[in-house]
Amino acid sequence: MEVEVAKSAGFCFGVKRAVSCVYDEIRSGPGPIYTYGPIIHNEQVTADLSSKGIRIIESLDELDAVREGTVIIRSHGVSKAELERIKSSGLRVVDATCPFVKRIHRIVEDASAEGRDVIIVGNPDHPEVRAIKGWCSGRCFVIKNTAESEQLPVLGKVTVVSQTTFNHINFQEIVDKLVKMDYDMNVVNTICNATQERQSEAVDIARRVETMIVIGGKHSSNTQKLYELCKHECSHTYYVQTLDDLTSQWFPHVSSVGITAGASTPNKIIEEVHTYVRSI
Ligand code: F3S
């Protein structure tokens, strides 16, 4: 059987950096160590960190109860208000917000300061989007499809940004719709290159193979998007978290298999799946 693993599968730059920060702190930092929210959407990694004593702070109320130690901010980032509260907590702060996400914070903060309305194209429930919203001091709207763009109120000058992991085709469709509304509009495509490359490569592989495997945590939005894109190209696409979710029944008389993985999937899991599929 021919098996092709996407070169872009697995940890992106920002996730690698955030996860390394936590392991560096375990090696050298003074404990106790906390992450503000799970450092990544991967149960295997968070379970390993938990076994090494890393605790997760889920809210500012929980933060208030912590008296000493280090708080690590994950790659998704936090809102301006949260960052200020965390910094004033008296705890040591390690900010592992991805620099590409930080750039969006600056864009929307500046746009708001100039009196512009901000549109964030993305999932309103995703922590990255909630954090970006928290850097806007003026009006801010989150939309995830063209139908929602039609429900926006009358806007002034507008700056449009995107969640870093949003699908670039859907983003363009939404922007095309907004352009027709004739606003004074400044569009900054803030979809991360890592996401674009991962999505394009996954689609390219899914078009050529009989079965496609997408690996990632079940709460990982970038993995869910990868799965949707691959499923569109290859009807035999399967979403797994680990090797345990795979079954050999998915590969009857299959001669070609593609494998990709979301940004929060450790190499170890990709390798395990790859080795297993090759052995079928
Ligand atoms: Fe950063 Fe891009 Fe990853 S924004 S967290 S490098 S997907």
mmCIF file of C-alpha atoms and ligand atoms in Angstrom:
data_model
loop_
_atom_site.group_PDB
_atom_site.id
_atom_site.type_symbol
_atom_site.label_atom_id
_atom_site.label_comp_id
_atom_site.label_asym_id
_atom_site.label_seq_id
_atom_site.Cartn_x
_atom_site.Cartn_y
_atom_site.Cartn_z
ATOM 1 C CA MET A 1 0.000 0.000 0.000
ATOM 2 C CA GLU A 2 1.235 3.488 -0.825
ATOM 3 C CA VAL A 3 1.141 5.818 2.171
ATOM 4 C CA GLU A 4 1.751 9.551 1.932
ATOM 5 C CA VAL A 5 2.178 11.697 5.039
ATOM 6 C CA ALA A 6 1.708 15.441 4.564
ATOM 7 C CA LYS A 7 4.950 17.339 5.192
ATOM 8 C CA SER A 8 2.929 20.030 6.979
ATOM 9 C CA ALA A 9 1.212 17.558 9.356
ATOM 10 C CA GLY A 10 1.537 18.221 13.080
ATOM 11 C CA PHE A 11 2.704 21.036 15.330
ATOM 12 C CA CYS A 12 2.853 24.477 13.743
ATOM 13 C CA PHE A 13 5.498 27.010 14.788
ATOM 14 C CA GLY A 14 3.260 28.664 17.428
ATOM 15 C CA VAL A 15 2.129 25.428 19.065
ATOM 16 C CA LYS A 16 5.669 24.004 19.049
ATOM 17 C CA ARG A 17 6.877 27.184 20.727
ATOM 18 C CA ALA A 18 4.119 27.132 23.390
ATOM 19 C CA VAL A 19 4.569 23.442 24.209
ATOM 20 C CA SER A 20 8.372 23.885 24.400
ATOM 21 C CA CYS A 21 7.833 26.798 26.796
ATOM 22 C CA VAL A 22 5.938 24.517 29.179
ATOM 23 C CA TYR A 23 8.558 21.742 29.048
ATOM 24 C CA ASP A 24 11.334 24.353 29.516
ATOM 25 C CA GLU A 25 9.541 25.657 32.597
ATOM 26 C CA ILE A 26 9.186 22.121 33.964
ATOM 27 C CA ARG A 27 12.955 21.671 33.583
ATOM 28 C CA SER A 28 14.058 25.023 34.943
ATOM 29 C CA GLY A 29 11.272 27.195 36.283
ATOM 30 C CA PRO A 30 10.143 27.539 39.876
ATOM 31 C CA GLY A 31 6.914 25.646 40.533
ATOM 32 C CA PRO A 32 4.039 25.426 40.755
ATOM 33 C CA ILE A 33 3.401 25.904 37.025
ATOM 34 C CA TYR A 34 0.011 26.717 35.562
ATOM 35 C CA THR A 35 -1.254 27.165 32.013
ATOM 36 C CA TYR A 36 -4.074 29.625 31.439
ATOM 37 C CA GLY A 37 -6.407 27.172 29.682
ATOM 38 C CA PRO A 38 -5.093 23.900 28.181
ATOM 39 C CA ILE A 39 -1.840 24.676 26.346
ATOM 40 C CA ILE A 40 -3.101 22.875 23.230
ATOM 41 C CA HIS A 41 -6.171 20.928 22.157
ATOM 42 C CA ASN A 42 -4.589 17.531 22.461
ATOM 43 C CA GLU A 43 -5.597 15.181 25.262
ATOM 44 C CA GLN A 44 -2.373 13.121 25.116
ATOM 45 C CA VAL A 45 -0.162 16.211 25.566
ATOM 46 C CA THR A 46 -2.310 17.709 28.321
ATOM 47 C CA ALA A 47 -2.393 14.324 30.124
ATOM 48 C CA ASP A 48 1.417 14.122 29.959
ATOM 49 C CA LEU A 49 1.731 17.670 31.311
ATOM 50 C CA SER A 50 -0.752 16.899 34.078
ATOM 51 C CA SER A 51 1.347 13.871 35.085
ATOM 52 C CA LYS A 52 4.308 16.257 35.398
ATOM 53 C CA GLY A 53 2.377 18.504 37.775
ATOM 54 C CA ILE A 54 1.171 21.199 35.364
ATOM 55 C CA ARG A 55 -2.185 22.579 36.446
ATOM 56 C CA ILE A 56 -4.722 24.388 34.288
ATOM 57 C CA ILE A 57 -6.318 27.661 35.344
ATOM 58 C CA GLU A 58 -9.689 27.958 33.611
ATOM 59 C CA SER A 59 -10.793 31.450 34.648
ATOM 60 C CA LEU A 60 -9.750 34.713 36.278
ATOM 61 C CA ASP A 61 -11.623 33.634 39.428
ATOM 62 C CA GLU A 62 -9.406 30.554 39.642
ATOM 63 C CA LEU A 63 -6.354 32.765 39.027
ATOM 64 C CA ASP A 64 -7.298 34.918 42.038
ATOM 65 C CA ALA A 65 -6.987 31.853 44.279
ATOM 66 C CA VAL A 66 -3.388 31.154 43.168
ATOM 67 C CA ARG A 67 -0.751 32.665 45.465
ATOM 68 C CA GLU A 68 2.578 31.665 43.882
ATOM 69 C CA GLY A 69 4.164 30.143 40.806
ATOM 70 C CA THR A 70 4.283 30.690 37.049
ATOM 71 C CA VAL A 71 1.390 31.173 34.625
ATOM 72 C CA ILE A 72 1.941 30.338 30.967
ATOM 73 C CA ILE A 73 -0.322 31.961 28.376
ATOM 74 C CA ARG A 74 -1.031 29.600 25.485
ATOM 75 C CA SER A 75 -0.568 30.231 21.760
ATOM 76 C CA HIS A 76 -4.240 31.303 21.326
ATOM 77 C CA GLY A 77 -3.519 34.394 23.440
ATOM 78 C CA VAL A 78 -5.807 36.198 25.876
ATOM 79 C CA SER A 79 -7.843 39.404 25.845
ATOM 80 C CA LYS A 80 -6.259 42.693 26.902
ATOM 81 C CA ALA A 81 -8.243 42.685 30.179
ATOM 82 C CA GLU A 82 -7.159 39.111 30.961
ATOM 83 C CA LEU A 83 -3.510 39.923 30.187
ATOM 84 C CA GLU A 84 -3.621 42.904 32.537
ATOM 85 C CA ARG A 85 -5.233 40.821 35.318
ATOM 86 C CA ILE A 86 -2.705 38.011 34.875
ATOM 87 C CA LYS A 87 0.222 40.463 34.909
ATOM 88 C CA SER A 88 -1.070 42.153 38.059
ATOM 89 C CA SER A 89 -1.601 38.820 39.859
ATOM 90 C CA GLY A 90 1.930 38.860 41.271
ATOM 91 C CA LEU A 91 2.657 35.511 39.605
ATOM 92 C CA ARG A 92 5.498 35.029 37.142
ATOM 93 C CA VAL A 93 4.066 35.267 33.604
ATOM 94 C CA VAL A 94 5.392 33.496 30.505
ATOM 95 C CA ASP A 95 3.516 34.740 27.444
ATOM 96 C CA ALA A 96 3.571 32.013 24.764
ATOM 97 C CA THR A 97 0.966 33.745 22.579
ATOM 98 C CA CYS A 98 1.866 33.000 18.962
ATOM 99 C CA PRO A 99 3.466 36.121 17.398
ATOM 100 C CA PHE A 100 1.033 35.836 14.459
ATOM 101 C CA VAL A 101 -1.903 36.037 16.884
ATOM 102 C CA LYS A 102 -0.249 38.953 18.708
ATOM 103 C CA ARG A 103 -0.106 40.761 15.364
ATOM 104 C CA ILE A 104 -3.919 40.474 15.080
ATOM 105 C CA HIS A 105 -4.299 41.905 18.585
ATOM 106 C CA ARG A 106 -2.277 44.936 17.499
ATOM 107 C CA ILE A 107 -4.234 45.355 14.247
ATOM 108 C CA VAL A 108 -7.654 45.354 15.929
ATOM 109 C CA GLU A 109 -6.466 47.464 18.863
ATOM 110 C CA ASP A 110 -5.132 50.127 16.472
ATOM 111 C CA ALA A 111 -8.236 49.933 14.254
ATOM 112 C CA SER A 112 -10.508 50.416 17.272
ATOM 113 C CA ALA A 113 -8.377 53.335 18.475
ATOM 114 C CA GLU A 114 -8.880 54.959 15.050
ATOM 115 C CA GLY A 115 -12.646 54.581 15.468
ATOM 116 C CA ARG A 116 -13.020 51.771 12.943
ATOM 117 C CA ASP A 117 -15.510 48.945 13.366
ATOM 118 C CA VAL A 118 -13.828 45.534 13.449
ATOM 119 C CA ILE A 119 -15.090 42.363 11.820
ATOM 120 C CA ILE A 120 -13.435 39.120 12.880
ATOM 121 C CA VAL A 121 -14.096 36.269 10.472
ATOM 122 C CA GLY A 122 -14.058 33.156 12.614
ATOM 123 C CA ASN A 123 -15.764 30.972 15.171
ATOM 124 C CA PRO A 124 -17.085 33.203 17.999
ATOM 125 C CA ASP A 125 -16.648 30.421 20.564
ATOM 126 C CA HIS A 126 -12.976 29.779 19.793
ATOM 127 C CA PRO A 127 -10.601 31.077 22.505
ATOM 128 C CA GLU A 128 -8.397 32.793 19.895
ATOM 129 C CA VAL A 129 -11.393 34.751 18.563
ATOM 130 C CA ARG A 130 -12.671 35.612 22.048
ATOM 131 C CA ALA A 131 -9.183 36.925 22.872
ATOM 132 C CA ILE A 132 -8.952 38.990 19.657
ATOM 133 C CA LYS A 133 -12.373 40.468 20.429
ATOM 134 C CA GLY A 134 -11.000 41.500 23.796
ATOM 135 C CA TRP A 135 -8.443 43.801 22.124
ATOM 136 C CA CYS A 136 -11.188 45.872 20.448
ATOM 137 C CA SER A 137 -12.243 48.968 22.330
ATOM 138 C CA GLY A 138 -15.005 49.873 19.861
ATOM 139 C CA ARG A 139 -17.626 47.911 17.958
ATOM 140 C CA CYS A 140 -16.599 44.397 17.013
ATOM 141 C CA PHE A 141 -18.541 41.721 15.145
ATOM 142 C CA VAL A 142 -17.673 38.053 14.657
ATOM 143 C CA ILE A 143 -19.052 36.350 11.550
ATOM 144 C CA LYS A 144 -18.368 32.902 10.179
ATOM 145 C CA ASN A 145 -20.290 32.816 6.886
ATOM 146 C CA THR A 146 -21.770 35.015 4.160
ATOM 147 C CA ALA A 147 -25.290 34.747 5.650
ATOM 148 C CA GLU A 148 -24.033 36.386 8.853
ATOM 149 C CA SER A 149 -22.379 39.176 6.861
ATOM 150 C CA GLU A 150 -25.858 40.113 5.579
ATOM 151 C CA GLN A 151 -27.155 40.470 9.135
ATOM 152 C CA LEU A 152 -24.564 43.062 10.183
ATOM 153 C CA PRO A 153 -25.861 46.516 11.176
ATOM 154 C CA VAL A 154 -24.857 49.607 9.159
ATOM 155 C CA LEU A 155 -21.119 50.010 9.710
ATOM 156 C CA GLY A 156 -18.709 52.943 9.620
ATOM 157 C CA LYS A 157 -15.110 52.457 8.502
ATOM 158 C CA VAL A 158 -14.306 48.777 8.812
ATOM 159 C CA THR A 159 -11.233 46.630 9.425
ATOM 160 C CA VAL A 160 -11.608 42.927 8.660
ATOM 161 C CA VAL A 161 -9.329 40.249 10.114
ATOM 162 C CA SER A 162 -9.571 36.490 10.324
ATOM 163 C CA GLN A 163 -9.095 33.743 12.878
ATOM 164 C CA THR A 164 -5.664 32.303 12.016
ATOM 165 C CA THR A 165 -7.068 28.845 11.284
ATOM 166 C CA PHE A 166 -10.050 29.924 9.168
ATOM 167 C CA ASN A 167 -10.557 28.330 5.755
ATOM 168 C CA HIS A 168 -9.110 30.679 3.123
ATOM 169 C CA ILE A 169 -11.817 29.938 0.501
ATOM 170 C CA ASN A 170 -14.623 30.758 2.952
ATOM 171 C CA PHE A 171 -12.750 33.893 4.075
ATOM 172 C CA GLN A 172 -12.535 35.115 0.472
ATOM 173 C CA GLU A 173 -16.263 34.451 -0.078
ATOM 174 C CA ILE A 174 -17.122 36.544 2.992
ATOM 175 C CA VAL A 175 -14.763 39.352 1.931
ATOM 176 C CA ASP A 176 -16.268 39.350 -1.599
ATOM 177 C CA LYS A 177 -19.716 39.750 -0.038
ATOM 178 C CA LEU A 178 -18.546 42.597 2.228
ATOM 179 C CA VAL A 179 -16.868 44.393 -0.686
ATOM 180 C CA LYS A 180 -20.251 44.559 -2.439
ATOM 181 C CA MET A 181 -21.648 46.456 0.575
ATOM 182 C CA ASP A 182 -19.344 49.317 -0.383
ATOM 183 C CA TYR A 183 -17.874 50.131 3.024
ATOM 184 C CA ASP A 184 -14.613 51.997 3.539
ATOM 185 C CA MET A 185 -12.935 48.693 4.275
ATOM 186 C CA ASN A 186 -9.453 47.580 5.194
ATOM 187 C CA VAL A 187 -9.061 43.801 4.842
ATOM 188 C CA VAL A 188 -6.097 42.096 6.491
ATOM 189 C CA ASN A 189 -5.925 38.408 5.679
ATOM 190 C CA THR A 190 -4.551 37.082 8.965
ATOM 191 C CA ILE A 191 -5.021 33.406 8.139
ATOM 192 C CA CYS A 192 -1.750 31.800 9.129
ATOM 193 C CA ASN A 193 0.468 30.480 6.319
ATOM 194 C CA ALA A 194 0.933 27.284 8.300
ATOM 195 C CA THR A 195 -2.825 26.740 8.095
ATOM 196 C CA GLN A 196 -3.007 27.576 4.391
ATOM 197 C CA GLU A 197 -0.119 25.253 3.581
ATOM 198 C CA ARG A 198 -1.541 22.467 5.709
ATOM 199 C CA GLN A 199 -4.998 22.814 4.120
ATOM 200 C CA SER A 200 -3.713 23.024 0.530
ATOM 201 C CA GLU A 201 -1.406 20.044 0.963
ATOM 202 C CA ALA A 202 -4.171 17.990 2.647
ATOM 203 C CA VAL A 203 -6.619 18.753 -0.180
ATOM 204 C CA ASP A 204 -3.983 17.875 -2.775
ATOM 205 C CA ILE A 205 -3.278 14.508 -1.128
ATOM 206 C CA ALA A 206 -6.989 13.759 -0.481
ATOM 207 C CA ARG A 207 -7.683 14.207 -4.217
ATOM 208 C CA ARG A 208 -5.129 11.520 -5.102
ATOM 209 C CA VAL A 209 -5.709 8.803 -2.498
ATOM 210 C CA GLU A 210 -8.472 6.270 -1.845
ATOM 211 C CA THR A 211 -8.503 6.726 1.929
ATOM 212 C CA MET A 212 -7.484 9.755 3.965
ATOM 213 C CA ILE A 213 -6.705 9.880 7.687
ATOM 214 C CA VAL A 214 -6.896 13.170 9.585
ATOM 215 C CA ILE A 215 -5.347 13.081 13.068
ATOM 216 C CA GLY A 216 -6.093 15.571 15.817
ATOM 217 C CA GLY A 217 -7.819 16.355 19.084
ATOM 218 C CA LYS A 218 -11.611 16.314 18.966
ATOM 219 C CA HIS A 219 -11.775 19.952 20.167
ATOM 220 C CA SER A 220 -9.182 21.178 17.663
ATOM 221 C CA SER A 221 -10.922 23.532 15.242
ATOM 222 C CA ASN A 222 -8.083 23.451 12.694
ATOM 223 C CA THR A 223 -8.277 19.626 12.619
ATOM 224 C CA GLN A 224 -12.045 19.748 12.153
ATOM 225 C CA LYS A 225 -11.572 22.088 9.185
ATOM 226 C CA LEU A 226 -8.894 19.816 7.726
ATOM 227 C CA TYR A 227 -11.305 16.907 8.028
ATOM 228 C CA GLU A 228 -14.117 18.809 6.236
ATOM 229 C CA LEU A 229 -11.798 19.809 3.383
ATOM 230 C CA CYS A 230 -10.439 16.288 2.953
ATOM 231 C CA LYS A 231 -13.892 14.696 3.194
ATOM 232 C CA HIS A 232 -15.027 16.969 0.359
ATOM 233 C CA GLU A 233 -12.275 15.540 -1.865
ATOM 234 C CA CYS A 234 -12.182 11.952 -0.617
ATOM 235 C CA SER A 235 -15.351 10.322 0.722
ATOM 236 C CA HIS A 236 -13.284 7.735 2.649
ATOM 237 C CA THR A 237 -11.824 10.283 5.046
ATOM 238 C CA TYR A 238 -11.571 9.390 8.739
ATOM 239 C CA TYR A 239 -10.929 11.592 11.788
ATOM 240 C CA VAL A 240 -8.891 9.953 14.551
ATOM 241 C CA GLN A 241 -7.336 11.234 17.755
ATOM 242 C CA THR A 242 -4.825 8.426 18.181
ATOM 243 C CA LEU A 243 -3.936 5.046 16.765
ATOM 244 C CA ASP A 244 -6.598 3.486 19.052
ATOM 245 C CA ASP A 245 -9.374 5.013 16.911
ATOM 246 C CA LEU A 246 -8.140 3.331 13.717
ATOM 247 C CA THR A 247 -9.587 0.098 12.447
ATOM 248 C CA SER A 248 -8.167 -2.076 9.672
ATOM 249 C CA GLN A 249 -11.728 -2.397 8.250
ATOM 250 C CA TRP A 250 -11.330 1.112 6.816
ATOM 251 C CA PHE A 251 -8.757 -0.181 4.328
ATOM 252 C CA PRO A 252 -10.366 -3.024 2.327
ATOM 253 C CA HIS A 253 -8.440 -3.430 -0.976
ATOM 254 C CA VAL A 254 -7.100 0.113 -0.593
ATOM 255 C CA SER A 255 -3.893 0.836 -2.489
ATOM 256 C CA SER A 256 -3.252 4.448 -1.456
ATOM 257 C CA VAL A 257 -3.662 6.240 1.885
ATOM 258 C CA GLY A 258 -2.962 9.843 2.814
ATOM 259 C CA ILE A 259 -2.249 11.089 6.338
ATOM 260 C CA THR A 260 -2.393 14.618 7.677
ATOM 261 C CA ALA A 261 -2.719 16.076 11.160
ATOM 262 C CA GLY A 262 -3.840 19.254 12.889
ATOM 263 C CA ALA A 263 -1.499 21.833 14.397
ATOM 264 C CA SER A 264 -1.749 20.349 17.883
ATOM 265 C CA THR A 265 -0.936 16.742 17.005
ATOM 266 C CA PRO A 266 2.421 15.496 18.361
ATOM 267 C CA ASN A 267 4.798 13.795 15.899
ATOM 268 C CA LYS A 268 4.749 10.648 18.025
ATOM 269 C CA ILE A 269 1.039 10.073 17.253
ATOM 270 C CA ILE A 270 1.533 10.757 13.515
ATOM 271 C CA GLU A 271 4.422 8.274 13.463
ATOM 272 C CA GLU A 272 2.356 5.599 15.251
ATOM 273 C CA VAL A 273 -0.506 5.943 12.760
ATOM 274 C CA HIS A 274 1.928 5.955 9.827
ATOM 275 C CA THR A 275 3.678 2.795 11.032
ATOM 276 C CA TYR A 276 0.373 1.021 11.604
ATOM 277 C CA VAL A 277 -1.111 1.913 8.194
ATOM 278 C CA ARG A 278 2.067 0.765 6.418
ATOM 279 C CA SER A 279 1.824 -2.567 8.198
ATOM 280 C CA ILE A 280 -1.750 -3.370 7.067
HETATM 281 FE FE1 F3S B 1 0.560 30.533 15.223
HETATM 282 FE FE2 F3S B 1 -0.157 29.821 12.853
HETATM 283 FE FE3 F3S B 1 0.179 28.043 14.666
HETATM 284 S S1 F3S B 1 -0.954 31.507 14.003
HETATM 285 S S2 F3S B 1 -0.327 29.021 16.568
HETATM 286 S S3 F3S B 1 1.759 29.348 13.780
HETATM 287 S S4 F3S B 1 -1.426 28.034 13.139
#
